[in-house]
């Protein structure tokens, strides 16, 4: 009870203001810069008023100046070191951009190590959500609504386009990360999911709107290839599209689906086939078939002379896609031949081929070459993206299982061949052991084909 009696209510604040403090707040409210400056100078010398006093509505002089959008008054109050407190968030809420910029500059100058900076609020709120200390637990237990609303208000300020544009060195990256964080919070706090989703949409719209300001393909290339940890992108460099890949990873669908991005991707995709999109479907189909049939020659040319004209042609995305598709269809065709025992390459002597420890047929040698290439491709991908990123994609896990089954098949065929060389006795298939390596290898091969 004693603590409640000592609390100063907003309606009691007016009674505690001195006459000079009331004049000070009135001068700020009216925008009288000259009178306010004289009062601040006198207060600096004699401290005859509290320059951080508030009116009955709980507004300080700085908040009044922001409400009136009086930039000169804001700069004057900051010059005389009036406490800013939540003035920055209030300026963001009022969309007073000039005041936001001034307050950010001021905050950078007074920010000290160990103090909470506005840029640390996301991390602070995220940690506070999971914090199990007595203070945070007590706060949630005493007033969970206030605890949740304070977090939402903090993120509402952080999601403001004005704050992101003025405070971040990389606004698009900030919008992406904040959007992903808001998505995570929407799943954690189901009761406020609508509000978090709305803020997430606001961040996505901000990042997408920045694409409308690109005036040329070069500017768009620089934006989509920007890598904070790497060198700056130059026209003519190979496009890795790091920023676009990040957008896909963080599920920024509007950013990826933007017309400017799609136009650039289309120009990259059909590079090397001028006029392809303007052809009718029949001519397009003929062109695709022609490239698909020639894929062995393109592949050999790329291996032998990668910097030649044909070798460089193989680097074009659409042509590479057609060649890879044709190659994979050939691989599937070889698997069908091996599964159906179409062994005409060995004179059609099926009885010899299905014996224990039989040597590989030509079809199986081709399959082995394909599997070696697939394994090498997966190893390269694992090296490029790292183990953690590689495992996140379930398709990579499926590819790993498939390749492992093929490797196990080859290993068991080798074991079977070794056993037959040690004991060359011919045994009918019906008399083979249930766990014969040849039988197991055939089962694993079938399982690999299913994957």
Coordinates of C-alpha atoms in Angstrom, one line a residue:
X1 CA 0.0 0.0 0.0
X2 CA 2.8 2.4 0.8
X3 CA 4.3 1.8 -2.6
X4 CA 1.0 2.6 -4.3
X5 CA 0.8 5.9 -2.3
X6 CA 4.2 6.9 -3.6
X7 CA 3.4 6.4 -7.2
X8 CA 2.8 9.6 -9.1
X9 CA -0.4 9.4 -11.2
X10 CA -0.6 11.3 -14.5
X11 CA -3.4 13.5 -13.2
X12 CA -1.2 14.4 -10.2
X13 CA 1.7 15.5 -12.4
X14 CA 0.2 19.0 -13.2
X15 CA 0.2 19.8 -9.4
X16 CA 3.9 19.0 -9.1
X17 CA 4.9 21.3 -12.0
X18 CA 6.3 24.6 -11.0
X19 CA 5.2 27.8 -12.8
X20 CA 8.4 28.0 -14.7
X21 CA 8.1 24.4 -15.9
X22 CA 4.6 25.1 -17.1
X23 CA 5.9 28.1 -19.1
X24 CA 8.7 25.9 -20.5
X25 CA 6.3 23.2 -21.7
X26 CA 3.9 25.9 -23.1
X27 CA 6.7 27.5 -25.1
X28 CA 7.6 24.1 -26.6
X29 CA 4.0 23.4 -27.4
X30 CA 3.7 26.7 -29.2
X31 CA 7.0 26.2 -31.0
X32 CA 8.6 29.3 -29.5
X33 CA 12.2 28.4 -30.2
X34 CA 13.7 31.6 -28.9
X35 CA 12.0 31.4 -25.5
X36 CA 12.7 27.8 -25.1
X37 CA 16.4 28.4 -25.9
X38 CA 16.6 31.1 -23.1
X39 CA 14.9 28.8 -20.6
X40 CA 17.3 25.9 -21.5
X41 CA 20.3 28.1 -21.2
X42 CA 19.1 29.4 -17.8
X43 CA 18.3 25.8 -16.6
X44 CA 21.8 24.7 -17.7
X45 CA 23.3 27.4 -15.4
X46 CA 21.0 27.3 -12.4
X47 CA 18.8 24.1 -12.8
X48 CA 15.8 26.2 -11.9
X49 CA 13.5 23.8 -13.9
X50 CA 13.5 20.1 -14.7
X51 CA 13.9 20.0 -18.5
X52 CA 12.6 16.4 -18.5
X53 CA 9.3 17.3 -16.8
X54 CA 6.1 15.9 -18.4
X55 CA 2.6 17.3 -18.8
X56 CA -0.6 15.6 -17.4
X57 CA -0.7 13.4 -20.5
X58 CA 2.8 12.1 -19.7
X59 CA 4.4 13.9 -22.6
X60 CA 7.8 15.4 -22.3
X61 CA 9.0 18.5 -24.2
X62 CA 10.6 16.3 -26.8
X63 CA 7.5 14.3 -27.4
X64 CA 5.5 17.5 -27.8
X65 CA 8.0 18.7 -30.4
X66 CA 7.6 15.4 -32.3
X67 CA 3.8 15.6 -32.2
X68 CA 4.0 19.1 -33.7
X69 CA 6.6 17.9 -36.2
X70 CA 8.8 20.8 -35.2
X71 CA 12.3 19.7 -36.3
X72 CA 14.0 22.8 -35.1
X73 CA 12.6 22.3 -31.6
X74 CA 13.6 18.7 -31.6
X75 CA 17.2 19.6 -32.5
X76 CA 17.3 22.3 -29.9
X77 CA 16.1 19.9 -27.1
X78 CA 18.6 17.3 -28.1
X79 CA 21.3 19.8 -28.2
X80 CA 20.6 20.6 -24.5
X81 CA 20.6 16.9 -23.7
X82 CA 17.0 16.3 -22.9
X83 CA 16.3 12.6 -22.1
X84 CA 15.1 10.9 -25.3
X85 CA 13.7 7.7 -23.6
X86 CA 11.1 6.3 -26.1
X87 CA 11.1 9.4 -28.3
X88 CA 12.6 7.5 -31.2
X89 CA 9.8 4.9 -31.2
X90 CA 7.3 7.8 -30.9
X91 CA 8.8 9.5 -33.9
X92 CA 8.6 6.3 -35.9
X93 CA 5.0 5.9 -34.9
X94 CA 4.2 9.4 -36.0
X95 CA 6.2 8.8 -39.2
X96 CA 8.3 12.0 -38.6
X97 CA 11.2 10.9 -40.7
X98 CA 13.5 13.9 -40.1
X99 CA 13.1 13.5 -36.3
X100 CA 13.9 9.8 -36.6
X101 CA 17.1 10.5 -38.5
X102 CA 18.2 13.1 -35.9
X103 CA 17.4 10.8 -33.0
X104 CA 19.3 8.0 -34.6
X105 CA 22.4 10.1 -35.0
X106 CA 22.0 11.3 -31.4
X107 CA 21.7 7.7 -30.2
X108 CA 24.8 6.6 -32.0
X109 CA 26.8 9.4 -30.3
X110 CA 25.6 8.6 -26.7
X111 CA 25.4 4.8 -27.1
X112 CA 27.9 3.1 -24.7
X113 CA 29.1 -0.4 -24.4
X114 CA 26.7 -2.4 -22.2
X115 CA 23.6 -0.2 -22.9
X116 CA 20.6 -1.4 -24.9
X117 CA 20.6 0.1 -28.4
X118 CA 17.5 0.3 -30.5
X119 CA 19.2 -2.1 -33.0
X120 CA 19.5 -4.7 -30.2
X121 CA 15.8 -4.8 -29.5
X122 CA 15.1 -7.8 -31.8
X123 CA 17.8 -9.9 -30.1
X124 CA 16.6 -8.7 -26.6
X125 CA 13.0 -9.5 -27.3
X126 CA 13.9 -12.9 -28.8
X127 CA 16.0 -13.8 -25.8
X128 CA 13.4 -12.5 -23.4
X129 CA 10.8 -14.8 -24.9
X130 CA 12.8 -17.8 -24.0
X131 CA 14.4 -16.4 -20.9
X132 CA 13.9 -18.5 -17.8
X133 CA 15.3 -16.1 -15.2
X134 CA 13.2 -15.1 -12.2
X135 CA 12.6 -11.6 -13.4
X136 CA 11.2 -12.6 -16.8
X137 CA 9.2 -15.4 -15.4
X138 CA 7.7 -13.1 -12.8
X139 CA 6.9 -10.5 -15.5
X140 CA 5.0 -13.0 -17.6
X141 CA 3.2 -14.4 -14.6
X142 CA 2.1 -11.1 -13.1
X143 CA 0.9 -9.5 -16.4
X144 CA 1.3 -11.8 -19.4
X145 CA -0.8 -9.5 -21.6
X146 CA 1.4 -6.5 -20.9
X147 CA 4.5 -8.6 -21.5
X148 CA 3.2 -9.7 -24.9
X149 CA 1.9 -6.3 -25.9
X150 CA 5.3 -4.6 -25.1
X151 CA 7.0 -7.1 -27.4
X152 CA 4.5 -6.5 -30.2
X153 CA 4.9 -2.7 -29.8
X154 CA 8.7 -3.1 -30.0
X155 CA 8.5 -5.1 -33.2
X156 CA 5.9 -2.7 -34.6
X157 CA 8.5 0.1 -34.3
X158 CA 11.3 -2.1 -35.7
X159 CA 9.1 -3.0 -38.7
X160 CA 8.7 0.6 -39.6
X161 CA 10.1 1.3 -43.1
X162 CA 11.4 4.7 -41.8
X163 CA 13.5 3.0 -39.1
X164 CA 14.8 0.3 -41.4
X165 CA 15.7 2.7 -44.1
X166 CA 17.5 5.1 -41.8
X167 CA 19.2 2.8 -39.3
X168 CA 20.2 -0.2 -41.4
X169 CA 23.3 -0.3 -43.6
X170 CA 21.6 -3.2 -45.5
X171 CA 17.8 -2.5 -45.4
X172 CA 16.8 -5.5 -47.5
X173 CA 18.8 -7.9 -45.3
X174 CA 17.3 -6.3 -42.2
X175 CA 13.7 -6.6 -43.6
X176 CA 14.3 -10.3 -44.6
X177 CA 15.7 -11.2 -41.1
X178 CA 13.0 -9.3 -39.3
X179 CA 10.3 -10.9 -41.5
X180 CA 11.7 -14.4 -40.6
X181 CA 11.8 -13.5 -36.9
X182 CA 8.2 -12.3 -37.0
X183 CA 7.1 -15.5 -38.7
X184 CA 8.7 -17.5 -35.9
X185 CA 7.0 -15.4 -33.3
X186 CA 3.6 -15.8 -35.0
X187 CA 3.9 -19.6 -34.4
X188 CA 5.1 -19.1 -30.8
X189 CA 2.3 -16.8 -29.8
X190 CA -0.8 -18.1 -31.5
X191 CA -3.0 -15.5 -29.8
X192 CA -1.3 -12.6 -31.6
X193 CA -0.5 -14.4 -34.8
X194 CA -2.6 -12.0 -36.9
X195 CA -0.6 -9.0 -35.7
X196 CA 2.7 -10.6 -36.2
X197 CA 1.7 -11.7 -39.7
X198 CA 0.6 -8.2 -40.5
X199 CA 4.0 -6.8 -39.4
X200 CA 5.7 -9.6 -41.4
X201 CA 3.8 -8.6 -44.5
X202 CA 4.9 -5.0 -43.9
X203 CA 8.5 -6.0 -43.9
X204 CA 8.0 -8.0 -47.1
X205 CA 6.3 -5.1 -48.8
X206 CA 9.1 -2.8 -47.8
X207 CA 11.8 -5.1 -49.3
X208 CA 9.7 -5.7 -52.4
X209 CA 9.1 -1.9 -52.9
X210 CA 12.8 -1.3 -53.1
X211 CA 12.9 -3.3 -56.3
X212 CA 10.7 -0.7 -57.9
X213 CA 13.5 1.8 -57.6
X214 CA 15.9 -0.2 -59.8
X215 CA 16.3 1.7 -63.1
X216 CA 18.4 -0.8 -65.1
X217 CA 19.3 -4.4 -65.3
X218 CA 22.8 -3.6 -63.9
X219 CA 21.3 -2.1 -60.7
X220 CA 19.1 -5.1 -60.3
X221 CA 22.1 -7.4 -60.8
X222 CA 24.0 -5.6 -58.2
X223 CA 21.1 -5.8 -55.8
X224 CA 20.4 -9.5 -56.3
X225 CA 24.1 -10.5 -56.2
X226 CA 25.1 -8.4 -53.2
X227 CA 27.1 -10.4 -50.7
X228 CA 28.1 -8.5 -47.4
X229 CA 31.0 -10.8 -46.9
X230 CA 32.4 -10.9 -50.4
X231 CA 33.6 -8.4 -53.0
X232 CA 31.3 -6.0 -54.8
X233 CA 29.6 -7.3 -57.9
X234 CA 30.9 -6.0 -61.2
X235 CA 29.1 -6.1 -64.5
X236 CA 30.2 -9.2 -66.4
X237 CA 31.0 -11.3 -63.3
X238 CA 29.4 -14.6 -62.9
X239 CA 26.0 -14.1 -61.1
X240 CA 25.7 -16.1 -57.9
X241 CA 22.4 -14.3 -56.9
X242 CA 23.2 -14.6 -53.2
X243 CA 20.5 -12.1 -52.1
X244 CA 17.9 -13.9 -54.2
X245 CA 18.9 -17.3 -52.7
X246 CA 18.6 -15.7 -49.2
X247 CA 15.1 -14.5 -50.2
X248 CA 14.1 -18.0 -51.2
X249 CA 15.6 -19.5 -48.0
X250 CA 13.7 -17.0 -45.8
X251 CA 10.5 -17.5 -47.9
X252 CA 10.2 -13.9 -49.3
X253 CA 7.7 -14.9 -51.9
X254 CA 6.7 -11.4 -53.0
X255 CA 10.4 -10.4 -53.4
X256 CA 11.1 -13.5 -55.6
X257 CA 7.9 -13.1 -57.6
X258 CA 8.5 -9.4 -58.4
X259 CA 8.3 -8.7 -62.1
X260 CA 11.8 -7.1 -62.2
X261 CA 13.3 -10.2 -60.6
X262 CA 11.4 -12.6 -62.9
X263 CA 12.4 -10.6 -66.0
X264 CA 16.1 -10.8 -65.1
X265 CA 15.8 -14.5 -64.3
X266 CA 14.2 -15.2 -67.6
X267 CA 16.9 -13.3 -69.5
X268 CA 19.5 -15.4 -67.6
X269 CA 17.6 -18.6 -68.2
X270 CA 17.3 -18.3 -71.9
X271 CA 20.8 -16.9 -72.5
X272 CA 22.4 -18.6 -75.4
X273 CA 19.1 -19.2 -77.3
X274 CA 18.2 -15.8 -78.7
X275 CA 14.6 -15.6 -79.9
X276 CA 13.6 -18.9 -78.3
X277 CA 10.7 -17.4 -76.4
X278 CA 9.3 -15.9 -79.6
X279 CA 9.1 -19.2 -81.4
X280 CA 6.0 -21.3 -81.6
X281 CA 5.7 -24.5 -79.6
X282 CA 6.6 -26.8 -82.4
X283 CA 9.9 -25.0 -83.1
X284 CA 10.7 -24.8 -79.4
X285 CA 10.1 -28.6 -79.1
X286 CA 12.4 -29.2 -82.1
X287 CA 15.1 -27.0 -80.6
X288 CA 14.9 -28.9 -77.3
X289 CA 15.0 -32.3 -79.0
X290 CA 18.0 -31.2 -81.1
X291 CA 20.0 -30.1 -78.0
X292 CA 18.9 -33.2 -76.1
X293 CA 20.2 -35.5 -78.8
X294 CA 23.5 -33.7 -79.0
X295 CA 24.1 -33.7 -75.3
X296 CA 26.9 -36.3 -75.4
X297 CA 28.9 -34.1 -77.8
X298 CA 28.2 -31.0 -75.7
X299 CA 29.4 -32.9 -72.6
X300 CA 32.6 -34.2 -74.2
X301 CA 33.4 -30.7 -75.6
X302 CA 32.9 -29.2 -72.2
X303 CA 35.2 -31.8 -70.5
X304 CA 37.9 -31.5 -73.2
X305 CA 37.8 -27.7 -73.9
X306 CA 35.6 -25.9 -71.3
X307 CA 36.7 -22.5 -72.5
X308 CA 35.8 -23.1 -76.2
X309 CA 32.6 -21.8 -77.8
X310 CA 30.8 -25.1 -77.4
X311 CA 32.1 -25.4 -73.8
X312 CA 30.9 -22.0 -72.9
X313 CA 27.5 -22.8 -74.5
X314 CA 27.1 -25.7 -72.0
X315 CA 27.3 -23.1 -69.2
X316 CA 24.1 -21.5 -70.3
X317 CA 21.4 -22.4 -67.8
X318 CA 18.6 -23.6 -70.2
X319 CA 21.0 -25.5 -72.4
X320 CA 22.6 -27.1 -69.3
X321 CA 19.1 -28.0 -68.0
X322 CA 18.2 -29.7 -71.3
X323 CA 21.5 -31.6 -71.4
X324 CA 21.1 -32.7 -67.8
X325 CA 17.5 -33.8 -68.4
X326 CA 18.6 -35.8 -71.5
X327 CA 21.4 -37.4 -69.5
X328 CA 19.1 -38.3 -66.7
X329 CA 16.5 -39.8 -69.1
X330 CA 19.3 -41.9 -70.6
X331 CA 20.3 -43.1 -67.1
X332 CA 16.6 -44.1 -66.4
X333 CA 16.6 -45.9 -69.7
X334 CA 19.7 -47.9 -68.7
X335 CA 18.1 -48.7 -65.3
X336 CA 15.0 -50.1 -67.2
X337 CA 17.2 -52.2 -69.4
X338 CA 19.1 -53.6 -66.4
X339 CA 15.9 -54.2 -64.4
X340 CA 14.2 -56.0 -67.3
X341 CA 17.4 -58.0 -68.0
X342 CA 17.7 -56.8 -71.6
X343 CA 21.2 -58.1 -71.9
X344 CA 21.5 -58.2 -75.6
X345 CA 24.9 -56.5 -75.3
X346 CA 26.3 -59.8 -74.1
X347 CA 24.9 -62.0 -76.9
X348 CA 21.6 -62.6 -75.0
X349 CA 23.1 -65.4 -72.8
X350 CA 21.0 -64.7 -69.8
X351 CA 21.9 -68.0 -68.1
X352 CA 25.5 -66.8 -67.8
X353 CA 24.6 -63.3 -66.7
X354 CA 22.4 -64.3 -63.7
X355 CA 25.0 -66.7 -62.3
X356 CA 26.7 -65.8 -59.0
X357 CA 29.6 -63.4 -59.3
X358 CA 28.8 -62.7 -63.0
X359 CA 30.8 -59.9 -64.5
X360 CA 29.0 -56.6 -65.1
X361 CA 27.3 -56.1 -68.5
X362 CA 27.9 -53.1 -70.7
X363 CA 24.6 -51.6 -69.4
X364 CA 25.8 -52.0 -65.8
X365 CA 29.1 -50.4 -66.6
X366 CA 27.3 -47.4 -68.0
X367 CA 25.1 -47.3 -64.9
X368 CA 28.2 -47.4 -62.7
X369 CA 29.7 -44.5 -64.6
X370 CA 26.5 -42.5 -64.1
X371 CA 26.4 -43.3 -60.4
X372 CA 30.0 -42.2 -60.0
X373 CA 29.1 -38.9 -61.6
X374 CA 26.1 -38.5 -59.3
X375 CA 28.2 -39.2 -56.2
X376 CA 30.8 -36.7 -57.4
X377 CA 28.1 -34.1 -57.9
X378 CA 26.7 -34.6 -54.4
X379 CA 30.2 -34.3 -52.9
X380 CA 30.7 -31.0 -54.7
X381 CA 27.4 -29.7 -53.4
X382 CA 28.2 -30.8 -49.9
X383 CA 31.6 -29.0 -50.1
X384 CA 30.0 -25.8 -51.5
X385 CA 27.1 -25.4 -49.0
X386 CA 28.3 -27.2 -45.9
X387 CA 26.9 -30.2 -44.0
X388 CA 24.3 -28.3 -42.1
X389 CA 22.8 -26.6 -45.2
X390 CA 23.1 -29.8 -47.2
X391 CA 21.1 -31.9 -44.7
X392 CA 18.3 -29.3 -44.4
X393 CA 17.2 -30.1 -48.0
X394 CA 15.4 -33.4 -47.9
X395 CA 16.1 -34.0 -51.6
X396 CA 19.7 -34.1 -50.7
X397 CA 19.0 -36.8 -48.1
X398 CA 17.1 -38.8 -50.6
X399 CA 19.9 -38.5 -53.1
X400 CA 22.4 -39.6 -50.4
X401 CA 20.3 -42.7 -49.7
X402 CA 19.9 -43.6 -53.4
X403 CA 23.6 -43.3 -54.0
X404 CA 24.4 -45.3 -50.9
X405 CA 22.2 -48.1 -52.1
X406 CA 24.0 -48.1 -55.5
X407 CA 27.4 -48.2 -53.8
X408 CA 26.2 -51.1 -51.6
X409 CA 25.0 -52.9 -54.7
X410 CA 28.4 -52.5 -56.3
X411 CA 30.2 -53.6 -53.2
X412 CA 28.1 -56.8 -52.8
X413 CA 28.6 -57.6 -56.5
X414 CA 32.4 -57.4 -55.8
X415 CA 32.0 -59.6 -52.8
X416 CA 30.0 -62.1 -54.8
X417 CA 32.6 -62.1 -57.6
X418 CA 35.4 -62.7 -55.0
X419 CA 33.5 -65.7 -53.5
X420 CA 33.0 -67.3 -56.9
X421 CA 36.7 -66.9 -57.7
X422 CA 37.5 -68.7 -54.5
X423 CA 34.9 -71.4 -55.1
X424 CA 34.0 -71.6 -58.8
X425 CA 31.4 -74.3 -58.3
X426 CA 28.3 -73.5 -60.4
X427 CA 25.2 -73.6 -58.3
X428 CA 21.6 -73.2 -59.5
X429 CA 19.8 -70.0 -58.4
X430 CA 17.3 -71.9 -56.3
X431 CA 20.0 -73.4 -54.2
X432 CA 21.6 -70.1 -53.3
X433 CA 21.8 -69.0 -49.7
X434 CA 19.1 -66.7 -48.5
X435 CA 21.7 -64.1 -47.6
X436 CA 23.8 -64.5 -50.7
X437 CA 25.5 -61.2 -51.7
X438 CA 24.2 -61.5 -55.2
X439 CA 20.6 -61.7 -54.0
X440 CA 21.0 -58.8 -51.6
X441 CA 22.7 -56.7 -54.3
X442 CA 19.7 -57.2 -56.6
X443 CA 17.3 -56.2 -53.8
X444 CA 19.3 -53.1 -53.0
X445 CA 19.5 -52.2 -56.7
X446 CA 15.7 -52.5 -56.9
X447 CA 15.3 -50.3 -53.8
X448 CA 17.7 -47.7 -55.3
X449 CA 15.6 -47.6 -58.5
X450 CA 12.5 -46.9 -56.4
X451 CA 14.2 -43.9 -54.8

